[in-house]
Each structure stands twice: as structure tokens, then as C-alpha cells.
Amino acid sequence: MQTTTIDMNLAAVEEAILGGTTARRNDTVIARGEGCWLFDTNGRRYLDLTSAQGVTMLGHCHPALSKAIAEQAQTLISCPNFLYNDVRARFAAKLTEVLPPHLSHVFLANSGAEAIDGALKFARLATGRTLAIAFRSAFHGRTVGAVSLTWEKKYREPFQPLLDVTHLPYNNLAAVEEALDESVGAVFLEIVQGEGGVNIGDGNFLRGVERLCRERGALLVIDEIQTGFGRTGRWFGFEHHGLAPDMICLAKGLGAGFPMGAIAYTDRVQDSLYPGAHGSTFGGNPLASAAGLAAIETYQADGLIERSAVMGDHFLRRLREELADVVLVRDIRGIGLMLAVELRQKAGSYLRALMEEQGVLALPAGPNVIRFLPPLTITEDEVGIGVQALRTVLQQ
Ligand SMILES: Cc1ncc(COP(=O)(O)O)c(C=O)c1O
């Protein structure tokens, strides 16, 4: 009884102070996480198949990540940006170890949108062109630069005028062929559109966009913020198609829960930069670098990228088996541990039932899609719990 009162008070406090831009449930206060599970202040547990918006790739509070953060917090949290730092150097070297060799330079930031904004600036410097191409249903974040690239009108329109961006239909190469002329500095592309509905990019389209960028002097910027670090069963989504982007934007899995972002880019981009072209007070501070280093070391040591491919296939197969006779389901798709069940109706009430009745957390992706972005550490038992819970709510 007492705990419930505390819950309600904490939810009300958060709502009153932080409620301006984010809609949260006012009946649940999460207190702790472990592996794929979250626990509220009443002790109820939830299977978190969202990885907290695609972030906690190692599960909640993975011991290696927590230890690295705790130790670094007692050693050095911030370092003057004009001095070198050993942890930042080791993190940078480790990150380039998992990037393709042509992306040998990195800018360290704090979030996905900040990485996207930096890439917009870098593309202008490298090409001298200001126009960008992005795609319908794309999501690239909500800072002024990033939201200019994002498709959804409700995020974009109240803030016009924004940057000069042409939005083209996704998976439609003819549209790119027509629009990509000498005024375009960069094409921003997701390999799988996450927020937009888990729309999987067609290989011919993605390779065609790369070819057109090369022919017409535009930079190909791949947004790997959601798809990076094993989410699709490879380190990065572009590896599925043998692409060689000029820049990639990273966040989410980069720190596996620690807030970080990054841009990785080529010599050509590097040659156009100069001290002061861009900057960030917190980007790559020692605490973030220690977290990023521990995250990548753990992906490698525990074989989690390969595991994502295997568990993703298993999850997709189980969804297809268990939901085969559910008429409400229009489509089931996925790549690695980025999975979607598209419904013939709006997904909101089913997502609510999943949480309230089954204790399972999933995400929307557009109005009709239920999206799963579980930690790469998810077990077969946990996949089974999630799939059965979904079957139950969809059959009610
Ligand atoms: C593909 C993609 N790009 C950019 C972003 C923005 O990242 P952030 O919320 O860290 O600014 C997101 C966040 O969901 C994303 O999924």
C-alpha cells in the first residue's frame, strides 16, 4: 500500500517537472534493471523487448559495463578537451577496430541527433553543397538539423523553416536518379527504417543510391544509430549490402546505455575539417569513453553480434510459427534482433495490453506496427515468453 503511494507521488513529480515534451504512463515507476528485465517500485517485473529504445544491447546493468563506468567514475570523469586522455584514445582505437578501414576518423558526440547534425555540417564542408536528400518515413532525430531530415510531419512542420531537404520515397531508385543532381551534398539513409515501421531497405536500392552518390559527387551518410552494433546481426547494417558510406552516424549501442554518439568518416571528409569546425564539451569524455570501450569489448568477447543473427532468426521463426493463424497480423518481418509484427489495426491498445496484462514491453513503429528491439543477450526462453504474450493479447 505504502509503495503504491510512493509510486504515484514519483510519477506525479516527474510529470509536473519533465512532462512538457514526453508522454509517459503515470502508473508505473521503474526502479531497476537486470538483463532483459525491468523492475518497478512495486516489485513487478517486465520483460524489456525495447532495450530502452534500442540502447541496452548488453541487457540492463551488464556487469562489465557497470564495472567500467564505476571504476572510471572514481578515476577521471572529465578531461580538458585540449589534452589527450588514455581512455579516450583506447576507445577511439577500439571503435576503429570494428569499423571498416575507410572510416578511419571519428567525431565523438553525445546523442544520435547530435551525430546527425555534425554529419550535416561535415557534408557541407566536404562538398560545398547545402541540399540534402532523405526518405519518407525516415527518422533521424529532433534537433533542428536532424528533424529537417526526419519525415513525420508532426515532428517537422511546426518548426519550419528548416534546412533544405528533399524527401523521396524509400526503396524507389528511380526517384533518387531523378532528384540527385549537383546541388545535393548528402543523402541520409537508413538500412532499415526503425521508427518508420521496420521497413527493410532493398539491396538494389541501397547499392543504387551509393552508385548515384559516387557519380554525382554527393556523400552517402548512413544512419546506423538504431541498426549499429549488432542490432541487425552484423556490426553495422550497411555490411549486409557491401556498401562503403562516406559517413556513418552512431549512438544507442555505442555506449550500450551510456549516452553517446559518434560520426565515423573518410579521409575526404577529414581533409575538409579544421580545428573549431565542430566541437562538443562532453563528447568522448573519459566516463563515456570507458563505457564505449567496455561495450565494444563485451560485444566481441561474448560473440554478441553473431548471437544477434542467430537469436534474430529464432525470434522471427517463433513469431511466424505462433502467429500464423492470427488474422489480425498482416506481416511479420525482421533482420537480426530488429523485428516487427504489422497489424491490420492500430497497435496502441495491444502494446498497452502486452505491458499491463503480460508484463512485456514492446515499441510502436508507425501506427500499426509492434516493434521488438531486445538486448542481444536475450535467451530462447525469454523469446518464448515474449512471443506467447503477444499471441495471447492478439487473440483476445
Ligand atoms: C535511426 C535513428 N536516427 C536518429 C535517432 C535520434 O537519436 P537520439 O534520440 O539519440 O537523438 C534515432 C532515435 O531513435 C534513430 O532511431
Short mmCIF file of C-alpha atoms and ligand atoms in Angstrom, two decimals:
data_model
loop_
_atom_site.label_atom_id
_atom_site.label_comp_id
_atom_site.label_asym_id
_atom_site.label_seq_id
_atom_site.Cartn_x
_atom_site.Cartn_y
_atom_site.Cartn_z
CA MET A 1 0.00 0.00 0.00
CA GLN A 2 2.77 2.33 1.12
CA THR A 3 4.88 1.61 -2.04
CA THR A 4 1.94 2.34 -4.32
CA THR A 5 1.59 5.79 -2.74
CA ILE A 6 5.29 6.44 -3.32
CA ASP A 7 4.93 5.31 -6.95
CA MET A 8 2.11 7.72 -7.63
CA ASN A 9 3.99 10.58 -5.99
CA LEU A 10 7.14 9.95 -8.02
CA ALA A 11 5.19 9.70 -11.26
CA ALA A 12 3.39 12.96 -10.45
CA VAL A 13 6.66 14.72 -9.61
CA GLU A 14 8.21 13.63 -12.92
CA GLU A 15 5.13 14.59 -14.87
CA ALA A 16 4.94 18.04 -13.29
CA ILE A 17 8.59 18.85 -13.91
CA LEU A 18 9.54 16.90 -17.05
CA GLY A 19 6.18 16.36 -18.73
CA GLY A 20 6.43 19.08 -21.39
CA THR A 21 7.53 17.01 -24.38
CA THR A 22 7.30 13.36 -23.40
CA ALA A 23 4.14 11.30 -22.83
CA ARG A 24 4.75 8.76 -20.06
CA ARG A 25 2.48 6.34 -18.25
CA ASN A 26 1.58 7.68 -14.83
CA ASP A 27 1.03 4.28 -13.19
CA THR A 28 4.48 2.72 -13.33
CA VAL A 29 7.83 3.84 -11.92
CA ILE A 30 10.81 1.78 -12.98
CA ALA A 31 13.43 1.38 -10.29
CA ARG A 32 15.98 -1.15 -11.51
CA GLY A 33 17.02 -3.36 -14.40
CA GLU A 34 18.87 -6.63 -14.80
CA GLY A 35 19.48 -8.38 -18.12
CA CYS A 36 16.29 -8.32 -20.20
CA TRP A 37 14.18 -7.42 -17.16
CA LEU A 38 13.00 -4.19 -15.57
CA PHE A 39 11.51 -3.94 -12.07
CA ASP A 40 9.09 -1.25 -10.91
CA THR A 41 8.96 0.26 -7.43
CA ASN A 42 6.24 -2.25 -6.51
CA GLY A 43 8.50 -5.14 -7.42
CA ARG A 44 6.61 -6.10 -10.59
CA ARG A 45 8.92 -7.25 -13.36
CA TYR A 46 8.68 -6.54 -17.09
CA LEU A 47 10.40 -8.31 -19.97
CA ASP A 48 12.03 -5.38 -21.80
CA LEU A 49 11.93 -6.17 -25.51
CA THR A 50 12.65 -2.50 -26.27
CA SER A 51 16.22 -2.30 -24.88
CA ALA A 52 15.08 1.11 -23.62
CA GLN A 53 14.59 2.43 -27.20
CA GLY A 54 17.20 0.15 -28.74
CA VAL A 55 20.03 1.10 -26.41
CA THR A 56 20.77 -1.58 -23.80
CA MET A 57 22.28 -4.09 -26.23
CA LEU A 58 24.05 -5.88 -23.36
CA GLY A 59 20.89 -6.00 -21.26
CA HIS A 60 20.35 -3.77 -18.26
CA CYS A 61 23.33 -3.25 -15.96
CA HIS A 62 25.67 -5.73 -17.63
CA PRO A 63 28.42 -6.32 -15.03
CA ALA A 64 31.26 -5.43 -17.44
CA LEU A 65 29.64 -2.12 -18.38
CA SER A 66 28.64 -1.20 -14.83
CA LYS A 67 32.13 -2.03 -13.54
CA ALA A 68 33.88 0.03 -16.23
CA ILE A 69 31.64 3.04 -15.53
CA ALA A 70 32.05 2.72 -11.74
CA GLU A 71 35.84 2.41 -11.93
CA GLN A 72 36.20 5.30 -14.37
CA ALA A 73 33.89 7.44 -12.22
CA GLN A 74 36.42 7.09 -9.41
CA THR A 75 39.41 7.84 -11.67
CA LEU A 76 38.59 10.67 -14.07
CA ILE A 77 35.17 11.80 -15.31
CA SER A 78 36.06 14.90 -17.33
CA CYS A 79 39.26 15.91 -19.05
CA PRO A 80 40.06 19.30 -20.64
CA ASN A 81 39.34 18.86 -24.36
CA PHE A 82 42.71 20.32 -25.38
CA LEU A 83 44.57 17.47 -23.60
CA TYR A 84 44.87 13.82 -24.59
CA ASN A 85 43.32 11.15 -22.42
CA ASP A 86 44.34 7.49 -22.26
CA VAL A 87 40.80 6.06 -22.02
CA ARG A 88 39.53 8.18 -24.91
CA ALA A 89 42.49 7.07 -27.03
CA ARG A 90 41.86 3.39 -26.26
CA PHE A 91 38.16 3.79 -27.00
CA ALA A 92 38.88 5.52 -30.34
CA ALA A 93 41.30 2.75 -31.32
CA LYS A 94 38.80 0.05 -30.32
CA LEU A 95 36.00 1.73 -32.26
CA THR A 96 38.05 1.93 -35.47
CA GLU A 97 38.88 -1.77 -34.99
CA VAL A 98 35.23 -2.66 -35.64
CA LEU A 99 34.65 -0.02 -38.34
CA PRO A 100 35.60 -0.64 -41.96
CA PRO A 101 39.16 0.65 -42.68
CA HIS A 102 37.99 3.50 -44.91
CA LEU A 103 36.06 5.06 -41.98
CA SER A 104 39.22 5.80 -40.07
CA HIS A 105 38.23 9.13 -38.47
CA VAL A 106 35.69 9.67 -35.70
CA PHE A 107 33.97 12.64 -34.06
CA LEU A 108 32.61 11.86 -30.59
CA ALA A 109 29.27 13.37 -29.57
CA ASN A 110 26.52 12.67 -27.02
CA SER A 111 23.45 11.52 -28.88
CA GLY A 112 22.13 10.35 -32.20
CA ALA A 113 20.69 13.68 -33.26
CA GLU A 114 23.95 15.41 -32.42
CA ALA A 115 25.81 12.96 -34.65
CA ILE A 116 23.34 13.64 -37.48
CA ASP A 117 23.73 17.40 -37.08
CA GLY A 118 27.50 17.05 -37.20
CA ALA A 119 27.26 14.94 -40.36
CA LEU A 120 25.14 17.68 -41.98
CA LYS A 121 27.89 20.21 -41.24
CA PHE A 122 30.69 17.89 -42.39
CA ALA A 123 28.87 17.18 -45.67
CA ARG A 124 28.61 20.92 -46.35
CA LEU A 125 32.33 21.40 -45.73
CA ALA A 126 33.36 18.38 -47.83
CA THR A 127 31.12 19.17 -50.81
CA GLY A 128 30.35 22.90 -50.60
CA ARG A 129 26.69 21.95 -51.26
CA THR A 130 23.77 22.61 -48.93
CA LEU A 131 20.87 20.46 -50.16
CA ALA A 132 20.31 17.04 -48.56
CA ILE A 133 18.14 14.11 -49.60
CA ALA A 134 16.32 11.98 -47.04
CA PHE A 135 13.45 9.50 -47.35
CA ARG A 136 9.79 9.25 -46.50
CA SER A 137 9.23 7.51 -43.14
CA ALA A 138 12.83 8.32 -42.16
CA PHE A 139 13.66 9.16 -38.56
CA HIS A 140 16.95 10.92 -37.84
CA GLY A 141 16.21 12.74 -34.58
CA ARG A 142 14.74 16.01 -33.38
CA THR A 143 17.36 18.73 -33.19
CA VAL A 144 16.79 21.38 -35.84
CA GLY A 145 19.20 19.74 -38.29
CA ALA A 146 18.07 16.18 -37.62
CA VAL A 147 14.36 16.99 -37.66
CA SER A 148 14.82 18.60 -41.08
CA LEU A 149 15.74 15.09 -42.31
CA THR A 150 13.01 13.31 -40.34
CA TRP A 151 9.88 12.62 -42.37
CA GLU A 152 6.98 12.64 -39.91
CA LYS A 153 5.10 15.92 -40.41
CA LYS A 154 4.09 16.34 -36.76
CA TYR A 155 7.78 16.46 -35.77
CA ARG A 156 8.82 18.73 -38.63
CA GLU A 157 6.12 21.15 -39.69
CA PRO A 158 5.71 23.31 -36.55
CA PHE A 159 9.40 24.22 -36.85
CA GLN A 160 9.52 25.42 -40.44
CA PRO A 161 11.56 26.88 -41.99
CA LEU A 162 14.07 24.07 -41.52
CA LEU A 163 17.11 23.06 -43.56
CA ASP A 164 16.81 22.40 -47.27
CA VAL A 165 15.90 18.69 -47.54
CA THR A 166 14.14 16.76 -50.32
CA HIS A 167 12.22 13.70 -49.07
CA LEU A 168 11.95 10.85 -51.58
CA PRO A 169 10.06 7.54 -51.45
CA TYR A 170 12.15 4.81 -49.76
CA ASN A 171 13.17 1.81 -51.87
CA ASN A 172 12.49 3.80 -55.07
CA LEU A 173 15.73 4.20 -57.02
CA ALA A 174 14.10 5.99 -59.95
CA ALA A 175 13.12 8.87 -57.63
CA VAL A 176 16.75 9.21 -56.47
CA GLU A 177 18.00 9.01 -60.06
CA GLU A 178 15.78 11.98 -60.88
CA ALA A 179 16.37 14.15 -57.79
CA LEU A 180 20.07 13.63 -57.08
CA ASP A 181 21.74 16.43 -59.02
CA GLU A 182 24.85 18.57 -58.49
CA SER A 183 23.17 20.68 -55.79
CA VAL A 184 22.88 17.70 -53.40
CA GLY A 185 25.66 17.45 -50.80
CA ALA A 186 24.49 14.36 -48.92
CA VAL A 187 21.98 11.53 -48.96
CA PHE A 188 20.94 10.36 -45.48
CA LEU A 189 19.87 6.75 -45.50
CA GLU A 190 18.72 4.11 -43.00
CA ILE A 191 19.43 0.48 -43.91
CA VAL A 192 16.25 -0.42 -42.03
CA GLN A 193 13.81 2.36 -41.18
CA GLY A 194 13.25 1.70 -37.49
CA GLU A 195 10.80 4.31 -36.23
CA GLY A 196 9.18 4.43 -39.66
CA GLY A 197 7.88 0.85 -39.41
CA VAL A 198 10.88 -1.53 -39.59
CA ASN A 199 10.96 -1.06 -43.36
CA ILE A 200 13.84 -3.14 -44.67
CA GLY A 201 15.94 -1.48 -47.37
CA ASP A 202 16.14 -3.34 -50.66
CA GLY A 203 19.74 -4.24 -51.61
CA ASN A 204 19.42 -2.97 -55.20
CA PHE A 205 18.00 0.32 -53.96
CA LEU A 206 20.71 0.81 -51.34
CA ARG A 207 23.54 -0.05 -53.73
CA GLY A 208 21.94 2.11 -56.43
CA VAL A 209 21.84 5.11 -54.07
CA GLU A 210 25.53 4.59 -53.35
CA ARG A 211 26.36 4.46 -57.07
CA LEU A 212 24.39 7.64 -57.77
CA CYS A 213 26.12 9.45 -54.88
CA ARG A 214 29.51 8.49 -56.35
CA GLU A 215 28.54 9.53 -59.88
CA ARG A 216 27.11 12.90 -58.82
CA GLY A 217 29.56 13.88 -56.09
CA ALA A 218 27.20 13.64 -53.09
CA LEU A 219 28.19 11.97 -49.82
CA LEU A 220 26.39 8.85 -48.67
CA VAL A 221 25.61 9.20 -44.95
CA ILE A 222 24.21 6.07 -43.37
CA ASP A 223 22.30 6.48 -40.13
CA GLU A 224 23.36 3.43 -38.09
CA ILE A 225 22.03 4.89 -34.85
CA GLN A 226 19.43 2.15 -34.45
CA THR A 227 20.93 -0.53 -36.71
CA GLY A 228 24.53 -0.33 -35.46
CA PHE A 229 26.40 -2.60 -33.05
CA GLY A 230 24.79 -5.88 -33.93
CA ARG A 231 21.13 -4.90 -33.99
CA THR A 232 20.71 -6.42 -37.48
CA GLY A 233 23.06 -9.38 -36.96
CA ARG A 234 26.15 -7.60 -38.33
CA TRP A 235 28.26 -4.93 -36.66
CA PHE A 236 26.59 -2.39 -38.98
CA GLY A 237 23.58 -2.66 -41.26
CA PHE A 238 25.46 -1.48 -44.37
CA GLU A 239 27.63 -4.62 -44.20
CA HIS A 240 24.67 -6.71 -45.42
CA HIS A 241 24.95 -4.94 -48.78
CA GLY A 242 28.71 -4.37 -49.15
CA LEU A 243 28.32 -0.58 -49.02
CA ALA A 244 31.15 1.88 -48.38
CA PRO A 245 29.45 5.01 -46.95
CA ASP A 246 31.30 8.31 -46.64
CA MET A 247 29.99 8.79 -43.12
CA ILE A 248 28.03 6.79 -40.61
CA CYS A 249 26.20 8.14 -37.57
CA LEU A 250 26.25 6.10 -34.39
CA ALA A 251 24.61 6.28 -30.93
CA LYS A 252 22.40 3.81 -28.99
CA GLY A 253 24.55 0.62 -28.98
CA LEU A 254 27.77 2.67 -28.99
CA GLY A 255 27.57 3.06 -25.21
CA ALA A 256 25.05 0.23 -24.65
CA GLY A 257 23.05 2.56 -22.40
CA PHE A 258 25.61 5.25 -21.66
CA PRO A 259 24.57 8.38 -23.61
CA MET A 260 26.96 8.72 -26.53
CA GLY A 261 27.00 9.47 -30.24
CA ALA A 262 29.64 9.46 -32.97
CA ILE A 263 30.29 10.17 -36.62
CA ALA A 264 32.78 7.95 -38.44
CA TYR A 265 34.07 9.34 -41.73
CA THR A 266 36.59 9.10 -44.54
CA ASP A 267 39.84 10.89 -45.41
CA ARG A 268 37.91 13.04 -47.91
CA VAL A 269 35.74 14.41 -45.11
CA GLN A 270 38.70 14.73 -42.76
CA ASP A 271 40.56 16.83 -45.34
CA SER A 272 37.77 19.43 -45.28
CA LEU A 273 37.77 19.83 -41.49
CA TYR A 274 39.78 22.28 -39.40
CA PRO A 275 40.06 22.96 -35.66
CA GLY A 276 36.81 24.53 -34.50
CA ALA A 277 34.76 23.26 -37.47
CA HIS A 278 32.76 21.35 -34.88
CA GLY A 279 33.00 20.63 -31.18
CA SER A 280 31.34 19.19 -28.10
CA THR A 281 32.12 19.76 -24.42
CA PHE A 282 31.03 16.32 -23.28
CA GLY A 283 31.69 14.27 -26.43
CA GLY A 284 34.02 11.37 -25.66
CA ASN A 285 34.68 12.38 -22.08
CA PRO A 286 36.58 9.72 -20.09
CA LEU A 287 33.43 8.32 -18.47
CA ALA A 288 31.67 7.91 -21.84
CA SER A 289 34.85 6.52 -23.40
CA ALA A 290 35.20 3.91 -20.66
CA ALA A 291 31.60 2.86 -21.25
CA GLY A 292 32.05 2.68 -25.03
CA LEU A 293 35.26 0.70 -24.66
CA ALA A 294 33.61 -1.80 -22.29
CA ALA A 295 30.58 -2.12 -24.57
CA ILE A 296 32.62 -2.97 -27.68
CA GLU A 297 34.93 -5.30 -25.73
CA THR A 298 31.87 -7.15 -24.43
CA TYR A 299 30.25 -7.42 -27.88
CA GLN A 300 33.50 -9.00 -29.06
CA ALA A 301 34.24 -11.20 -26.02
CA ASP A 302 30.71 -12.62 -25.80
CA GLY A 303 30.23 -13.04 -29.57
CA LEU A 304 27.08 -10.92 -29.36
CA ILE A 305 27.00 -9.77 -32.98
CA GLU A 306 26.88 -13.36 -34.22
CA ARG A 307 24.42 -14.18 -31.44
CA SER A 308 22.11 -11.42 -32.66
CA ALA A 309 21.90 -13.07 -36.10
CA VAL A 310 21.14 -16.48 -34.58
CA MET A 311 18.65 -15.25 -31.97
CA GLY A 312 17.06 -12.92 -34.52
CA ASP A 313 16.38 -15.86 -36.86
CA HIS A 314 14.98 -17.81 -33.92
CA PHE A 315 12.75 -14.91 -32.78
CA LEU A 316 11.43 -14.36 -36.33
CA ARG A 317 10.73 -18.09 -36.80
CA ARG A 318 8.89 -18.29 -33.47
CA LEU A 319 6.78 -15.23 -34.34
CA ARG A 320 5.88 -16.75 -37.71
CA GLU A 321 5.01 -20.13 -36.15
CA GLU A 322 2.96 -18.79 -33.24
CA LEU A 323 1.13 -16.04 -35.11
CA ALA A 324 0.49 -17.94 -38.36
CA ASP A 325 -3.24 -18.28 -37.65
CA VAL A 326 -3.81 -14.85 -36.09
CA VAL A 327 -5.97 -12.92 -38.56
CA LEU A 328 -5.08 -9.59 -37.04
CA VAL A 329 -1.49 -9.98 -38.27
CA ARG A 330 -0.75 -8.53 -41.71
CA ASP A 331 3.03 -9.12 -41.87
CA ILE A 332 5.94 -10.34 -39.77
CA ARG A 333 9.41 -9.15 -40.74
CA GLY A 334 12.82 -8.59 -39.27
CA ILE A 335 16.56 -8.68 -39.62
CA GLY A 336 18.70 -9.72 -36.67
CA LEU A 337 17.10 -8.55 -33.46
CA MET A 338 15.10 -5.80 -35.15
CA LEU A 339 11.66 -7.32 -35.60
CA ALA A 340 8.17 -6.16 -36.44
CA VAL A 341 4.65 -7.52 -36.37
CA GLU A 342 2.41 -5.39 -38.56
CA LEU A 343 -1.28 -5.48 -37.62
CA ARG A 344 -4.43 -4.81 -39.61
CA GLN A 345 -5.41 -2.39 -36.81
CA LYS A 346 -3.74 0.26 -34.71
CA ALA A 347 -1.09 -1.24 -32.41
CA GLY A 348 -1.57 1.06 -29.36
CA SER A 349 -4.13 -0.99 -27.41
CA TYR A 350 -2.17 -4.23 -27.99
CA LEU A 351 1.05 -2.62 -26.76
CA ARG A 352 -0.81 -1.50 -23.64
CA ALA A 353 -2.25 -4.98 -23.07
CA LEU A 354 1.20 -6.52 -23.55
CA MET A 355 2.54 -4.37 -20.74
CA GLU A 356 -0.42 -4.34 -18.38
CA GLU A 357 -1.59 -7.94 -18.70
CA GLN A 358 1.57 -9.76 -19.75
CA GLY A 359 4.39 -7.65 -18.32
CA VAL A 360 6.10 -7.42 -21.72
CA LEU A 361 7.41 -4.14 -23.16
CA ALA A 362 7.50 -3.54 -26.92
CA LEU A 363 7.61 -0.41 -29.09
CA PRO A 364 5.39 1.07 -31.78
CA ALA A 365 6.86 1.83 -35.22
CA GLY A 366 4.24 3.82 -37.07
CA PRO A 367 0.54 3.33 -36.20
CA ASN A 368 0.09 -0.39 -36.97
CA VAL A 369 3.44 -1.94 -36.13
CA ILE A 370 4.63 -3.64 -32.94
CA ARG A 371 8.44 -3.50 -32.86
CA PHE A 372 10.87 -5.61 -30.87
CA LEU A 373 14.43 -4.42 -30.21
CA PRO A 374 15.53 -6.82 -27.46
CA PRO A 375 19.01 -6.91 -25.92
CA LEU A 376 21.48 -9.02 -27.90
CA THR A 377 21.78 -11.17 -24.77
CA ILE A 378 18.16 -12.37 -24.92
CA THR A 379 17.68 -16.09 -24.33
CA GLU A 380 15.41 -18.56 -26.14
CA ASP A 381 13.24 -18.77 -23.00
CA GLU A 382 12.78 -15.01 -22.99
CA VAL A 383 11.91 -15.02 -26.71
CA GLY A 384 9.31 -17.69 -25.89
CA ILE A 385 7.77 -15.58 -23.11
CA GLY A 386 7.52 -12.57 -25.43
CA VAL A 387 6.03 -14.48 -28.36
CA GLN A 388 3.44 -16.26 -26.20
CA ALA A 389 2.45 -12.97 -24.56
CA LEU A 390 1.91 -11.39 -27.96
CA ARG A 391 -0.12 -14.35 -29.18
CA THR A 392 -2.33 -14.09 -26.10
CA VAL A 393 -3.08 -10.37 -26.48
CA LEU A 394 -3.65 -10.58 -30.23
CA GLN A 395 -6.14 -13.43 -29.78
CA GLN A 396 -8.25 -11.76 -27.11
C1 LIG B 1 17.66 5.93 -36.87
C2 LIG B 1 17.72 6.98 -35.81
N1 LIG B 1 18.38 8.12 -36.05
C3 LIG B 1 18.46 9.08 -35.11
C4 LIG B 1 17.87 8.94 -33.88
C5 LIG B 1 17.99 10.04 -32.86
O1 LIG B 1 18.81 9.65 -31.81
P1 LIG B 1 18.75 10.42 -30.40
O2 LIG B 1 17.41 10.15 -29.82
O3 LIG B 1 19.89 9.81 -29.61
O4 LIG B 1 18.98 11.86 -30.67
C6 LIG B 1 17.18 7.77 -33.58
C7 LIG B 1 16.49 7.61 -32.28
O5 LIG B 1 15.60 6.82 -32.10
C8 LIG B 1 17.10 6.76 -34.57
O6 LIG B 1 16.42 5.62 -34.34
#
